[in-house]
mmCIF file of C-alpha atoms in Angstrom:
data_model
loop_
_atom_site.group_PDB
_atom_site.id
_atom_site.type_symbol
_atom_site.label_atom_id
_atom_site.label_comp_id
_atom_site.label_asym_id
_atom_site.label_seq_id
_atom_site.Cartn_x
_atom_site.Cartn_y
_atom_site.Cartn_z
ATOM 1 C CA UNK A 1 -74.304 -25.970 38.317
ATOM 2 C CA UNK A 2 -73.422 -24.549 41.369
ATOM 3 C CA UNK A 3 -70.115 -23.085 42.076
ATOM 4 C CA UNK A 4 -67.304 -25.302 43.932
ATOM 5 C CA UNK A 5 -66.339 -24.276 47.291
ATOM 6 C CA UNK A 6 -62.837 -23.285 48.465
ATOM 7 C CA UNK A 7 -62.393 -26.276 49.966
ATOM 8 C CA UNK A 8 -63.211 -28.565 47.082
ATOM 9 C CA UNK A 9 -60.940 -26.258 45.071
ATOM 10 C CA UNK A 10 -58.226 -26.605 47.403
ATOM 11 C CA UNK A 11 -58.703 -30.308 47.202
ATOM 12 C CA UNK A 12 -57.452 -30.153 43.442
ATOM 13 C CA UNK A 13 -54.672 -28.441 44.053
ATOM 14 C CA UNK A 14 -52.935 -28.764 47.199
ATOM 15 C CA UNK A 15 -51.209 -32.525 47.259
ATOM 16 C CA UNK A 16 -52.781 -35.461 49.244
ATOM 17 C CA UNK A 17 -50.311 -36.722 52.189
ATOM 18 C CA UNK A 18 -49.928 -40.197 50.538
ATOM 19 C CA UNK A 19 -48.856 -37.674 47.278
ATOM 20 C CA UNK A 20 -46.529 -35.609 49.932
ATOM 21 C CA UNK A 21 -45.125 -38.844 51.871
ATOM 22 C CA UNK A 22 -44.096 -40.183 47.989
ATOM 23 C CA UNK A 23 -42.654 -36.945 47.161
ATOM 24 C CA UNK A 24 -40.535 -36.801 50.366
ATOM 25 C CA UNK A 25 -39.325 -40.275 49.891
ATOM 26 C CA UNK A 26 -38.337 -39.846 46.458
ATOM 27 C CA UNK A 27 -36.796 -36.567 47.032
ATOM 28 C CA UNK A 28 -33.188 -37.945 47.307
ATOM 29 C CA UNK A 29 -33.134 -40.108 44.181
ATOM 30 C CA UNK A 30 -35.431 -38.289 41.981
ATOM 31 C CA UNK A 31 -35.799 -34.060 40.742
ATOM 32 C CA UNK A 32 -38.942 -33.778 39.918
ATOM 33 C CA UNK A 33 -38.434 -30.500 38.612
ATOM 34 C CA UNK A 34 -36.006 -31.827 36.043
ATOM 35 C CA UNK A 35 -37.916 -35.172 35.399
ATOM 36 C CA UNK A 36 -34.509 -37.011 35.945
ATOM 37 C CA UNK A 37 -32.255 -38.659 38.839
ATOM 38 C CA UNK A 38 -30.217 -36.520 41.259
ATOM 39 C CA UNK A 39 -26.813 -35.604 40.414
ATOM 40 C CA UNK A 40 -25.019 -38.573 42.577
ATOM 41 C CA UNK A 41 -26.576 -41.064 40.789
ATOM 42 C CA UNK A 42 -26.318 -40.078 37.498
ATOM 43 C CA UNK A 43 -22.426 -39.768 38.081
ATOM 44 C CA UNK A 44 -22.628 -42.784 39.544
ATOM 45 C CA UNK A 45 -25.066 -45.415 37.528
ATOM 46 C CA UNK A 46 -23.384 -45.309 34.495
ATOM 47 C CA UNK A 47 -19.472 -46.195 36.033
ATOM 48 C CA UNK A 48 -21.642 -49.359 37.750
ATOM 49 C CA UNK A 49 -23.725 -50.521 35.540
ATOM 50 C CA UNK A 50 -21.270 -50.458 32.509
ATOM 51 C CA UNK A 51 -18.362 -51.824 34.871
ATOM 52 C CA UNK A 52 -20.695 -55.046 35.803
ATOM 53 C CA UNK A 53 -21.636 -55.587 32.213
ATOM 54 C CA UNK A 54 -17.940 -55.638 31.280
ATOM 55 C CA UNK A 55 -17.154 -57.648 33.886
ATOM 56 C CA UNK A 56 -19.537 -60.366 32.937
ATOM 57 C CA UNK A 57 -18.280 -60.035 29.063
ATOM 58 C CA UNK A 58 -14.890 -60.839 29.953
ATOM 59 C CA UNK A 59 -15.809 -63.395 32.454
ATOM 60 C CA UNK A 60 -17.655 -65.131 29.326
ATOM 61 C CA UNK A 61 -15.550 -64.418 26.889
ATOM 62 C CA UNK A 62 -12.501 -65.561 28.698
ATOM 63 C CA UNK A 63 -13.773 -69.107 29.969
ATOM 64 C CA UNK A 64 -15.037 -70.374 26.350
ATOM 65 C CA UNK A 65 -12.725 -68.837 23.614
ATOM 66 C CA UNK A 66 -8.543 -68.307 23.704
ATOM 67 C CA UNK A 67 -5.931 -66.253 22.246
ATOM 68 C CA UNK A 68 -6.235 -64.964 19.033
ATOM 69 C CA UNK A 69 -10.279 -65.353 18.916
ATOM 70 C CA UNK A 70 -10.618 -64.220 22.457
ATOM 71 C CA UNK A 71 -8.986 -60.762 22.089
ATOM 72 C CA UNK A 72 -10.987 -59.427 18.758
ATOM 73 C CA UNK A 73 -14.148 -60.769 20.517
ATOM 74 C CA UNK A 74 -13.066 -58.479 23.926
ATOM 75 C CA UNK A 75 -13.200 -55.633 21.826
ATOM 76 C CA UNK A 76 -16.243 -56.029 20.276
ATOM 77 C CA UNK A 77 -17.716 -56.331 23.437
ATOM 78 C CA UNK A 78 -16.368 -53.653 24.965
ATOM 79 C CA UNK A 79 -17.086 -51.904 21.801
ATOM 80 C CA UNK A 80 -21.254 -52.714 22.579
ATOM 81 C CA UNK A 81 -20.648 -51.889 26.118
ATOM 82 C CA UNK A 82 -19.569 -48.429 24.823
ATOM 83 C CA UNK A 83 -22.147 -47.356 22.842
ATOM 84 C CA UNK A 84 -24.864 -48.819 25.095
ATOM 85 C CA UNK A 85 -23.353 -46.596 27.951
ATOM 86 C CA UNK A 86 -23.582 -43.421 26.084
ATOM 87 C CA UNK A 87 -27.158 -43.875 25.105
ATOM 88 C CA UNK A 88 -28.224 -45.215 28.450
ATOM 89 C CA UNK A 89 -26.901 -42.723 30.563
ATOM 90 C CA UNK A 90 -27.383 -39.817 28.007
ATOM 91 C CA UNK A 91 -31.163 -40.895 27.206
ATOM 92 C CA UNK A 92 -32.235 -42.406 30.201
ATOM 93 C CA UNK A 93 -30.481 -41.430 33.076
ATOM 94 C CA UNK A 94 -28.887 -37.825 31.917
ATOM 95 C CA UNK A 95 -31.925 -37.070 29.804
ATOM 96 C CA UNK A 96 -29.078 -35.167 27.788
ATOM 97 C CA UNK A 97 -28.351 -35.245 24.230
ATOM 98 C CA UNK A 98 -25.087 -36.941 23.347
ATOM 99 C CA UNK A 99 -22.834 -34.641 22.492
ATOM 100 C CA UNK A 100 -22.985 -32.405 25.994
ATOM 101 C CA UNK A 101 -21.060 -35.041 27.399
ATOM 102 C CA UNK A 102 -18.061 -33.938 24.949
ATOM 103 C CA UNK A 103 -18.338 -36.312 22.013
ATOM 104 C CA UNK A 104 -19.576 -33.982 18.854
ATOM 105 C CA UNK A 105 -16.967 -35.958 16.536
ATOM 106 C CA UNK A 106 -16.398 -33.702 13.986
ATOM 107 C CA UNK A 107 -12.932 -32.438 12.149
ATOM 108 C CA UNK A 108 -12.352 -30.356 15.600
ATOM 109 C CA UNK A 109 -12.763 -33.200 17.698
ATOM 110 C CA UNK A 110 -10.337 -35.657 15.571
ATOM 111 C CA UNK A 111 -7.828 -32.738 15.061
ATOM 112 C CA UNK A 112 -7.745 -32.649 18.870
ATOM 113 C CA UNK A 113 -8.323 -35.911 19.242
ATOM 114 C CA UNK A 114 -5.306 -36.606 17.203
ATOM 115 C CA UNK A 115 -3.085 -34.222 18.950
ATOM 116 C CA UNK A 116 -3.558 -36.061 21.945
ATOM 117 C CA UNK A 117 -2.321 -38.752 20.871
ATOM 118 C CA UNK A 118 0.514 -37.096 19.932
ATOM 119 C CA UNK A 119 1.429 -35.505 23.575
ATOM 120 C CA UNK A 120 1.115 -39.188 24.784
ATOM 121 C CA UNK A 121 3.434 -40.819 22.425
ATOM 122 C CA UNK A 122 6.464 -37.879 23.245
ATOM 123 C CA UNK A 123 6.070 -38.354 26.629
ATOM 124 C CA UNK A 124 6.513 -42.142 26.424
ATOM 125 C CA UNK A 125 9.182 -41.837 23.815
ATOM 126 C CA UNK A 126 11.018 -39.558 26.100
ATOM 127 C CA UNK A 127 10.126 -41.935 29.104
ATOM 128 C CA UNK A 128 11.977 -44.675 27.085
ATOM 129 C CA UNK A 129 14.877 -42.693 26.206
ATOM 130 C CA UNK A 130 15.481 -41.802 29.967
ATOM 131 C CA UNK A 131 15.412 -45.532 30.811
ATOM 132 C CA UNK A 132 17.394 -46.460 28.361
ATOM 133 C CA UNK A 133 20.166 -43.309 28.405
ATOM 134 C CA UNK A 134 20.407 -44.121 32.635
ATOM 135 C CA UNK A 135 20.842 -48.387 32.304
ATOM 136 C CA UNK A 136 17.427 -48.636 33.492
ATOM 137 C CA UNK A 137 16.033 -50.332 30.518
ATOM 138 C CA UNK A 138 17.587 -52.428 27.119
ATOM 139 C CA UNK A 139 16.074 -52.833 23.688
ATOM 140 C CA UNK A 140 16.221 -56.015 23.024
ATOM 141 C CA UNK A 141 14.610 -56.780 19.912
ATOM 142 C CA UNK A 142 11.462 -54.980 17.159
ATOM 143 C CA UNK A 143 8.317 -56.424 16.015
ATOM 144 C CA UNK A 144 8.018 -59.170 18.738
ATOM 145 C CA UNK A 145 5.216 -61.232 20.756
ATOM 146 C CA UNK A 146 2.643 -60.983 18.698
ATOM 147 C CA UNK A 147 1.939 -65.014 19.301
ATOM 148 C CA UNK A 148 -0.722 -66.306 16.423
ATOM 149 C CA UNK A 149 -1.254 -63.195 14.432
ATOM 150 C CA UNK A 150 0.879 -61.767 11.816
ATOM 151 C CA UNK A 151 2.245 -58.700 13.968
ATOM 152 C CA UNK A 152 0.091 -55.092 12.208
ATOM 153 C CA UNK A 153 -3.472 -57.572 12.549
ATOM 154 C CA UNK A 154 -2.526 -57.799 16.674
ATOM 155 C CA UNK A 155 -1.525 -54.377 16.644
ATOM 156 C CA UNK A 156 -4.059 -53.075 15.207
ATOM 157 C CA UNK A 157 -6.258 -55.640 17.315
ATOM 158 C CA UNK A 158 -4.813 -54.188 20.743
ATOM 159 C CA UNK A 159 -5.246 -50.877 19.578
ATOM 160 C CA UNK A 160 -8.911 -51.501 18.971
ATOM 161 C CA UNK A 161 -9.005 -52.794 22.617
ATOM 162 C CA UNK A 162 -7.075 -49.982 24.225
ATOM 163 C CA UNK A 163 -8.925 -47.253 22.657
ATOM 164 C CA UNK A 164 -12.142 -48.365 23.235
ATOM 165 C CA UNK A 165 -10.729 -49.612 26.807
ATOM 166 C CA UNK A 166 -10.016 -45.444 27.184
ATOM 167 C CA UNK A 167 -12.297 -44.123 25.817
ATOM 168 C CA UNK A 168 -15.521 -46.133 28.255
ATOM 169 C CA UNK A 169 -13.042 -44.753 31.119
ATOM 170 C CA UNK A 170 -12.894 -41.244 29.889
ATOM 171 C CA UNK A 171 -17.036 -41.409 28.706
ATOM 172 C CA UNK A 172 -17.877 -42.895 32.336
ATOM 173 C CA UNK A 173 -15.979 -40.969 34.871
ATOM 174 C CA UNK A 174 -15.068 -37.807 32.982
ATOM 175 C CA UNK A 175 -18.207 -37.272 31.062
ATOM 176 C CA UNK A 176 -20.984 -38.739 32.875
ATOM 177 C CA UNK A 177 -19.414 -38.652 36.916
ATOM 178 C CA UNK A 178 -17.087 -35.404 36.749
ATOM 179 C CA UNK A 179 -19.646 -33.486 34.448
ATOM 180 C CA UNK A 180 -22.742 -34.010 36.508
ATOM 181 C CA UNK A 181 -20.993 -33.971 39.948
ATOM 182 C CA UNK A 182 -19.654 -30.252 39.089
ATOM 183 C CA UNK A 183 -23.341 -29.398 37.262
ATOM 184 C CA UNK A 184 -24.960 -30.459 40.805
ATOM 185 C CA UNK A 185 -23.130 -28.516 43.160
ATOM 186 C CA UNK A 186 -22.692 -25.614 40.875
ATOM 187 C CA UNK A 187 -25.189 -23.135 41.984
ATOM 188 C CA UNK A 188 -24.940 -24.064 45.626
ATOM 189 C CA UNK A 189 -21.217 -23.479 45.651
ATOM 190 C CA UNK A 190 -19.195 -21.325 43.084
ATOM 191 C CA UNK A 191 -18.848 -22.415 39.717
ATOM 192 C CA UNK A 192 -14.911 -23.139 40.222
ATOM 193 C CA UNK A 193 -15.690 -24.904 43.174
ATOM 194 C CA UNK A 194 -18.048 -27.487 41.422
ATOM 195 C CA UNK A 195 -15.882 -28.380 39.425
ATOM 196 C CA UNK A 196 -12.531 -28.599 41.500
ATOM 197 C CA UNK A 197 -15.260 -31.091 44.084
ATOM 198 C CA UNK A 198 -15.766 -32.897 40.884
ATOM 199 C CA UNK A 199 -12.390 -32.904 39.354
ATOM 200 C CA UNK A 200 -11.056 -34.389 42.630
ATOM 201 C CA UNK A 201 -13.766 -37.068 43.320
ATOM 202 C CA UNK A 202 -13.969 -38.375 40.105
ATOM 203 C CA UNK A 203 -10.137 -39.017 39.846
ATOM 204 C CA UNK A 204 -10.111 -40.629 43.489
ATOM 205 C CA UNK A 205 -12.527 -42.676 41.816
ATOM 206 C CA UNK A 206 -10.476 -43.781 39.015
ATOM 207 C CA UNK A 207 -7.370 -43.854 41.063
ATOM 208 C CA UNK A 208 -9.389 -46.503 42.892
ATOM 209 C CA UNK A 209 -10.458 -48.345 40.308
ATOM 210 C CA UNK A 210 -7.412 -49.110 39.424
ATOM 211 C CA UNK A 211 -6.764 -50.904 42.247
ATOM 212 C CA UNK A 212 -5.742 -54.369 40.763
ATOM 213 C CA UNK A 213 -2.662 -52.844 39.434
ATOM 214 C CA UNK A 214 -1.348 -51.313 42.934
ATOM 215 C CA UNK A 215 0.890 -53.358 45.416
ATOM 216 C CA UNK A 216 2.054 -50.291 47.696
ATOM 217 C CA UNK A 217 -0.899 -47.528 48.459
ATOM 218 C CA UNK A 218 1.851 -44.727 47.151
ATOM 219 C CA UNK A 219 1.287 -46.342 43.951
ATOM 220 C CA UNK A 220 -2.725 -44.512 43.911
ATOM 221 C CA UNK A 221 -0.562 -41.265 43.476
ATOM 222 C CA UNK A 222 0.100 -42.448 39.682
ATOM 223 C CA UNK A 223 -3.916 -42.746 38.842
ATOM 224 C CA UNK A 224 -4.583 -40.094 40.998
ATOM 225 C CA UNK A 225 -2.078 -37.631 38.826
ATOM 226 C CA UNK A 226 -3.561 -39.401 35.349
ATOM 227 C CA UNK A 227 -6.820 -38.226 36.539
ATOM 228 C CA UNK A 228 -6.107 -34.988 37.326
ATOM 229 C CA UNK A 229 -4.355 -34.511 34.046
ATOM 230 C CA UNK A 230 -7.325 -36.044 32.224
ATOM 231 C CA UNK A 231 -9.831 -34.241 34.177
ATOM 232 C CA UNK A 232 -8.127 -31.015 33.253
ATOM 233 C CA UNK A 233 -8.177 -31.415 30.025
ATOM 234 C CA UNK A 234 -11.771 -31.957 29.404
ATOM 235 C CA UNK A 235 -12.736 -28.926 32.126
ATOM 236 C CA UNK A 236 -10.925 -26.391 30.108
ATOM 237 C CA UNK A 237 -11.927 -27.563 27.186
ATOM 238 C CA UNK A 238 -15.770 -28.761 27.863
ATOM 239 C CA UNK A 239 -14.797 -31.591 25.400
ATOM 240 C CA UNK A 240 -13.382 -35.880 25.633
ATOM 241 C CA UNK A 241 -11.221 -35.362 22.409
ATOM 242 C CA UNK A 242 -7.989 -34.464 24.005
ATOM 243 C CA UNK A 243 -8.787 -37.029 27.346
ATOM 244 C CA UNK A 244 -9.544 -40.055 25.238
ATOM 245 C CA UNK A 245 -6.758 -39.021 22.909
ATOM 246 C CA UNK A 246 -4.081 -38.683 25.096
ATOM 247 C CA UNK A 247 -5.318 -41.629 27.746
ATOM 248 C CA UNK A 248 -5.844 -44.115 24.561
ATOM 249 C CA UNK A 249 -2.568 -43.416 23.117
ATOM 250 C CA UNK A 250 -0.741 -43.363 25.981
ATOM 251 C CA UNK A 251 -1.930 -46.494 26.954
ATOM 252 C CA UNK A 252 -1.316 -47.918 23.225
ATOM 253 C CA UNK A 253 2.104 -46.290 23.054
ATOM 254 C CA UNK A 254 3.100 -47.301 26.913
ATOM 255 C CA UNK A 255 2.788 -51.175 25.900
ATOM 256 C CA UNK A 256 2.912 -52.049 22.362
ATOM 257 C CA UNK A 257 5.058 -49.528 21.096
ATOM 258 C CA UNK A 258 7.641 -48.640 23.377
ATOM 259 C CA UNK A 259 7.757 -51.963 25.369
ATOM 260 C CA UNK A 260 7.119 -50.215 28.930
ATOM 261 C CA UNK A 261 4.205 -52.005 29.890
ATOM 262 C CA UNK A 262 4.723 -54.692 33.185
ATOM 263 C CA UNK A 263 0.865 -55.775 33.696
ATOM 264 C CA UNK A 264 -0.174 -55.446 29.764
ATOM 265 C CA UNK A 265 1.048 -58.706 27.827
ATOM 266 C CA UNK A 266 0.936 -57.729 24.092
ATOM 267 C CA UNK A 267 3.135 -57.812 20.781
ATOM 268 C CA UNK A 268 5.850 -54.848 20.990
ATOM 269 C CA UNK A 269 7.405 -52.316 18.074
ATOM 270 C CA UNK A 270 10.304 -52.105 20.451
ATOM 271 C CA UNK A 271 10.923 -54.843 23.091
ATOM 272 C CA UNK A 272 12.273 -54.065 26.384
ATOM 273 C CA UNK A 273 13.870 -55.448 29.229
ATOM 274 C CA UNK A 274 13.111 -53.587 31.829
ATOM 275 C CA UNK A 275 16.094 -53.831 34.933
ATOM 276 C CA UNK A 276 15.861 -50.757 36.553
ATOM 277 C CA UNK A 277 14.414 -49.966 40.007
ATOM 278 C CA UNK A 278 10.907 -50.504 40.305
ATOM 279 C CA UNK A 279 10.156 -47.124 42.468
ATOM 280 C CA UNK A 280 11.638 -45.810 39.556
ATOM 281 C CA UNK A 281 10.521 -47.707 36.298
ATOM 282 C CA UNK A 282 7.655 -49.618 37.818
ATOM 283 C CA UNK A 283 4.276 -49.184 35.793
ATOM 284 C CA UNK A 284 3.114 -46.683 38.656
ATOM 285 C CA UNK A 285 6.937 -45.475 39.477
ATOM 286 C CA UNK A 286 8.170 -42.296 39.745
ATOM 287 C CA UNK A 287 9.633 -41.320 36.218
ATOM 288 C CA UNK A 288 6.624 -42.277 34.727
ATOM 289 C CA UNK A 289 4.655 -39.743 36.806
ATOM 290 C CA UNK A 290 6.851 -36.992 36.026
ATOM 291 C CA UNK A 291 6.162 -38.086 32.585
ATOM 292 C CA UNK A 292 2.501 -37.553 32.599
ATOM 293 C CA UNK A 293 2.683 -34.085 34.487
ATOM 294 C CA UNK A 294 4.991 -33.424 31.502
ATOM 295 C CA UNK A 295 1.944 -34.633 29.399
ATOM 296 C CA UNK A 296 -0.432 -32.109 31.293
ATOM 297 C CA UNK A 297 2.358 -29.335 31.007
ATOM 298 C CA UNK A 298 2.157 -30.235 27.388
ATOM 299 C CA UNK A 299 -1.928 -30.139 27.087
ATOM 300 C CA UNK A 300 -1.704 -26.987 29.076
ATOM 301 C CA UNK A 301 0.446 -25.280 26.554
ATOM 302 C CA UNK A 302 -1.344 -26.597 23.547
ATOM 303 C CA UNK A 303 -5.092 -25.126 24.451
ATOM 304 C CA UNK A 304 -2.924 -21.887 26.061
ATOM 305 C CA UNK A 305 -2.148 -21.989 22.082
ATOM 306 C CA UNK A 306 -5.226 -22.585 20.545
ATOM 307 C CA UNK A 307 -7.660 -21.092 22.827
ATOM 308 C CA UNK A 308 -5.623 -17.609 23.842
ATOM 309 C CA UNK A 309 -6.692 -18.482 27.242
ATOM 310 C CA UNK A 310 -7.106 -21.071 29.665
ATOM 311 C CA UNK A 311 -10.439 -21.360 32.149
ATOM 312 C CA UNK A 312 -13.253 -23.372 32.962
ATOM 313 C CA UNK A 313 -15.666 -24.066 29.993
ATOM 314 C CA UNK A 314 -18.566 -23.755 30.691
ATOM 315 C CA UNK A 315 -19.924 -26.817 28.905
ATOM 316 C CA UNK A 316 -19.161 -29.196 31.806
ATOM 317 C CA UNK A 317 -22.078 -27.715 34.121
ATOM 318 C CA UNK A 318 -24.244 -27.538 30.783
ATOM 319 C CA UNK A 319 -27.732 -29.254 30.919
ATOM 320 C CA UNK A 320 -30.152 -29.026 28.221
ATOM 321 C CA UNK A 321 -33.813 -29.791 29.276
ATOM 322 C CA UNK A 322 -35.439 -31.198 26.639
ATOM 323 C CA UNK A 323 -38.569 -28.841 26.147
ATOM 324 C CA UNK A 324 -35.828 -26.244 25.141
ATOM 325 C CA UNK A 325 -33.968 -28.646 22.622
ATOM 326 C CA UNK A 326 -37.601 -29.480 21.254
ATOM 327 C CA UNK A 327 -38.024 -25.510 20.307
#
């Protein structure tokens, strides 16, 4: 057989222009060198896509079943939701496994996980007692509103709701929009830029997001702040046990347990009437804000603690190929 030409070798090689014009148009959506979406829409995709699922649950859920059935079945859904997130967006979009987005769930993630918890329920304890010590707030009974259940089944059923609630908020725009926003840019920018681009748009994001809850703009400064302080935590420690921690508990604690909730209608350890000024003791007011950088003071000095050190781990710009996690 006779040899092949350069130019029949060539055409082997070298890429037709229909194979070029392709390449070029899928250049913004798709790395080909990765086998996986860009960066902006796998931060994106998985806030969207889980957010219109949710919203079609509740919009369900809520038109053909009432209180008490309506509420366990919320949760479960939202529960489903959950894990079909993390699989979708770690499998299909991420091509990651699991636990780089910050959810290894072993004793060191409960033990953090656990503590917290615990930072959110002092700060809202000592949110409480500084509405209450300045007139801005009375107790005014224990153990009330929890309408057709017995009152530990609704607690525990709105804690079910809240956590999981927190914890598709911390998964979606902590683990899948902040961590692949700061591994995109890093590499074109510094490392500690990355992340502060990431840290900041994903908690403009979820300042956003919350939206419904807002009736003056200067009330976006509250979410904003939470998201800082939960975006914090999981860059310095490359893990979602502390963010869904504190962000479930403090949510839990806000409402049910300390009575400080306005927008939140569930049963309440201690009830409250809340008569102070609403700039001040509002849901997004001012001493609750101070309150949460509190919080963040308080997650600071915990992994300042534990760690010796505080700085960017380098976990949240970690992506694992998966010909190397096959060898």
């Amino acid at each position: 057989m006779p040899p092949k030409s350069p130019e029949q070798r060539d055409s082997r090689t070298t890429p037709s222009v229909v194979e070029r014009t392709v390449s070029r148009l899928v250049w913004p959506i798709w790395n080909s060198a990765d086998g996986r979406l860009r960066a902006p829409l796998r931060a994106v995709l998985p806030a969207v896509l889980s957010f219109l699922a949710l919203a079609a649950l509740q919009s369900v859920v809520r038109a053909r079943f009432t209180h008490p059935i309506r509420e366990p079945l919320e949760a479960a859904g939202i529960g489903a939701v959950l894990v079909a997130t993390v699989f979708v967006s770690a499998r299909v979009l991420d091509r990651r496994p699991v636990g780089e987005y910050g959810l290894s769930l072993d004793r060191h993630w409960w033990r953090s996980f656990a503590v917290g918890g615990a930072i959110a329920t002092v700060i809202n304890a000592g949110a409480l007692a500084v509405a209450v010590g300045v007139g801005w707030a009375t107790v005014v009974g224990v153990a009330e509103g929890a309408g057709d259940l017995p009152f530990l089944p609704a607690m525990a059923v709105v804690f079910t709701y809240v956590a999981l609630a927190s914890a598709w908020e911390e998964i979606v725009f902590r683990g899948a929009m902040l961590k692949n926003l700061a591994e995109g840019a890093d590499g074109p920018v510094p490392r500690w830029a990355a992340v502060g681009v990431a840290v900041l748009a994903s908690s403009l994001v979820f300042a956003f997001l919350h939206g419904g809850k807002v009736d003056h703009p200067s009330q976006y400064g509250y979410y904003l702040l939470a998201g800082l302080v939960l975006s914090g935590a999981y860059v310095l420690t490359g893990d979602l046990a502390l963010p869904i921690g504190f962000h479930a508990w403090y949510n839990f604690t806000q409402s049910a347990v300390f009575g400080l909730g306005h927008s939140q209608r569930t049963p309440e350890l201690i009830a409250v009437d809340i008569v102070g000024p609403a700039r001040w003791v509002g849901e997004e007011g001012i001493a609750y804000s101070l309150f949460v950088v509190v919080g963040g003071l308080l997650l600071l000095t915990f992994l300042r603690w534990r760690d010796g050190r505080l700085g960017i781990d380098e976990r949240v710009t970690r992506w694992t190929p998966g010909f190397e996690r096959e060898t």
